[in-house]
CSV table of C-alpha atoms in Angstrom, one decimal:
chain,number,residue,atom,x,y,z
O,882,UNK,CA,-0.8,-13.1,-16.8
O,883,UNK,CA,0.5,-11.2,-19.9
O,884,UNK,CA,4.0,-11.7,-21.1
O,885,UNK,CA,6.5,-8.9,-21.0
O,886,UNK,CA,5.8,-6.5,-23.9
O,887,UNK,CA,9.5,-5.6,-24.1
O,888,UNK,CA,10.3,-9.1,-25.3
O,889,UNK,CA,9.0,-8.3,-28.8
O,890,UNK,CA,10.7,-4.9,-29.1
O,891,UNK,CA,13.2,-4.3,-31.9
O,892,UNK,CA,15.8,-1.5,-31.6
O,893,UNK,CA,15.4,1.1,-34.3
O,894,UNK,CA,18.2,3.3,-35.5
O,895,UNK,CA,17.4,6.4,-37.5
O,896,UNK,CA,19.6,8.1,-40.0
O,897,UNK,CA,18.9,11.8,-39.7
O,898,UNK,CA,18.9,13.5,-43.1
O,899,UNK,CA,21.6,16.1,-43.6
O,900,UNK,CA,20.6,19.7,-43.3
O,901,UNK,CA,22.2,20.6,-46.6
O,902,UNK,CA,23.4,18.8,-49.8
O,903,UNK,CA,22.3,15.5,-51.3
O,904,UNK,CA,19.6,13.7,-49.4
O,905,UNK,CA,18.5,16.8,-47.5
O,906,UNK,CA,15.3,17.4,-49.4
O,907,UNK,CA,11.7,17.5,-48.2
O,908,UNK,CA,11.1,13.8,-49.1
O,909,UNK,CA,14.0,12.7,-46.9
O,910,UNK,CA,12.7,14.6,-43.9
O,911,UNK,CA,9.1,13.4,-44.5
O,912,UNK,CA,10.4,9.8,-44.6
O,913,UNK,CA,12.4,10.4,-41.4
O,914,UNK,CA,9.3,11.9,-39.7
O,915,UNK,CA,7.1,9.0,-40.7
O,916,UNK,CA,9.6,6.4,-39.4
O,917,UNK,CA,9.7,8.3,-36.1
O,918,UNK,CA,5.9,8.5,-35.9
O,919,UNK,CA,5.6,4.7,-36.6
O,920,UNK,CA,8.1,3.9,-33.9
O,921,UNK,CA,6.4,6.2,-31.4
O,922,UNK,CA,3.0,4.5,-32.1
O,923,UNK,CA,4.7,1.2,-31.3
O,924,UNK,CA,6.1,2.7,-28.1
O,925,UNK,CA,2.7,4.0,-27.1
O,926,UNK,CA,1.3,0.6,-27.6
O,927,UNK,CA,3.9,-0.9,-25.3
O,928,UNK,CA,3.3,1.8,-22.7
O,929,UNK,CA,-0.5,1.0,-22.9
O,930,UNK,CA,0.2,-2.7,-22.4
O,931,UNK,CA,2.5,-2.1,-19.5
O,932,UNK,CA,0.0,0.3,-17.9
O,933,UNK,CA,-2.7,-2.4,-18.1
O,934,UNK,CA,-0.2,-5.0,-16.6
O,935,UNK,CA,0.7,-2.6,-13.8
O,936,UNK,CA,-3.0,-2.0,-13.0
O,937,UNK,CA,-3.6,-5.8,-12.9
O,938,UNK,CA,-0.7,-6.3,-10.6
O,939,UNK,CA,-1.8,-3.4,-8.3
O,940,UNK,CA,-5.3,-5.0,-8.1
O,941,UNK,CA,-3.7,-8.4,-7.2
O,942,UNK,CA,-1.5,-6.8,-4.5
O,943,UNK,CA,-4.6,-5.0,-3.0
O,944,UNK,CA,-6.4,-8.3,-3.0
O,945,UNK,CA,-3.5,-10.1,-1.3
O,946,UNK,CA,-3.2,-7.4,1.3
O,947,UNK,CA,-6.9,-7.7,2.1
O,948,UNK,CA,-6.6,-11.5,2.4
O,949,UNK,CA,-3.5,-11.1,4.7
O,950,UNK,CA,-5.3,-8.5,6.8
O,951,UNK,CA,-8.3,-10.8,7.2
O,952,UNK,CA,-6.1,-13.7,8.3
O,953,UNK,CA,-4.3,-11.8,11.1
O,954,UNK,CA,-5.1,-13.3,14.5
O,955,UNK,CA,-7.2,-11.1,16.7
O,956,UNK,CA,-4.7,-10.2,19.4
O,957,UNK,CA,-4.6,-8.1,22.5
O,958,UNK,CA,-5.4,-8.9,26.1
O,959,UNK,CA,-8.8,-10.3,27.0
O,960,UNK,CA,-11.3,-7.8,28.5
O,961,UNK,CA,-11.5,-7.7,32.2
O,962,UNK,CA,-14.9,-8.9,33.2
O,963,UNK,CA,-17.4,-6.4,34.7
O,964,UNK,CA,-17.5,-8.2,38.1
O,965,UNK,CA,-13.7,-7.9,38.5
O,966,UNK,CA,-13.7,-4.3,37.4
O,967,UNK,CA,-16.4,-3.4,39.9
O,968,UNK,CA,-14.3,-5.1,42.7
O,969,UNK,CA,-11.2,-3.2,41.6
O,970,UNK,CA,-13.2,0.1,41.6
O,971,UNK,CA,-14.6,-0.6,45.0
O,972,UNK,CA,-11.2,-1.4,46.4
O,973,UNK,CA,-9.7,1.8,45.0
O,974,UNK,CA,-12.6,3.8,46.2
O,975,UNK,CA,-12.0,2.4,49.7
O,976,UNK,CA,-8.5,3.8,49.7
O,977,UNK,CA,-6.6,0.5,48.9
O,978,UNK,CA,-3.3,0.8,47.0
O,979,UNK,CA,-3.3,-0.4,43.4
O,980,UNK,CA,-0.9,-3.3,44.3
O,981,UNK,CA,-3.0,-4.5,47.1
O,982,UNK,CA,-6.2,-4.2,45.0
O,983,UNK,CA,-4.4,-6.3,42.3
O,984,UNK,CA,-3.5,-9.1,44.7
O,985,UNK,CA,-7.0,-9.0,46.2
O,986,UNK,CA,-8.7,-9.3,42.8
O,987,UNK,CA,-6.2,-11.7,41.2
O,988,UNK,CA,-5.1,-9.4,38.4
O,989,UNK,CA,-1.9,-7.6,37.5
O,990,UNK,CA,-1.1,-4.2,38.9
O,991,UNK,CA,-1.2,-2.8,35.3
O,992,UNK,CA,-4.8,-4.0,35.0
O,993,UNK,CA,-5.7,-2.1,38.2
O,994,UNK,CA,-3.8,0.9,36.8
O,995,UNK,CA,-5.9,0.9,33.6
O,996,UNK,CA,-9.1,0.6,35.6
O,997,UNK,CA,-8.0,3.5,37.9
O,998,UNK,CA,-7.2,5.6,34.8
O,999,UNK,CA,-10.7,4.9,33.4
O,1000,UNK,CA,-12.3,5.8,36.7
O,1001,UNK,CA,-10.2,9.1,36.8
O,1002,UNK,CA,-11.3,9.9,33.2
O,1003,UNK,CA,-14.9,9.4,34.1
O,1004,UNK,CA,-14.5,11.6,37.1
O,1005,UNK,CA,-12.9,14.3,35.1
O,1006,UNK,CA,-15.7,14.3,32.5
O,1007,UNK,CA,-18.5,14.7,35.1
């Protein structure tokens, strides 16, 4: 990785020519303008280097985020198998309460509630 471009920067102090009197001529102002222009070119060079460094760091951060995202464990509850889902649906269609259907099928009441919600959604769509 590149070093910090600010490490090699020197502080520049300008002596602004007076507006009147000795040292206020065109040559003094031209020299002042050239010194400022040279310094600004140096600053633009530093800005360019820093922009390149920032772009490299942003690319590295994006790569690290992708790597972290790919390492996340696949979570969530396991899918209820189709046979158990069919038994739950049959029990609910027969008028059994959700809690009784849960005990009968060996699943949680929340699982039966989810299956019931899916059945209701399918019924509403038809």
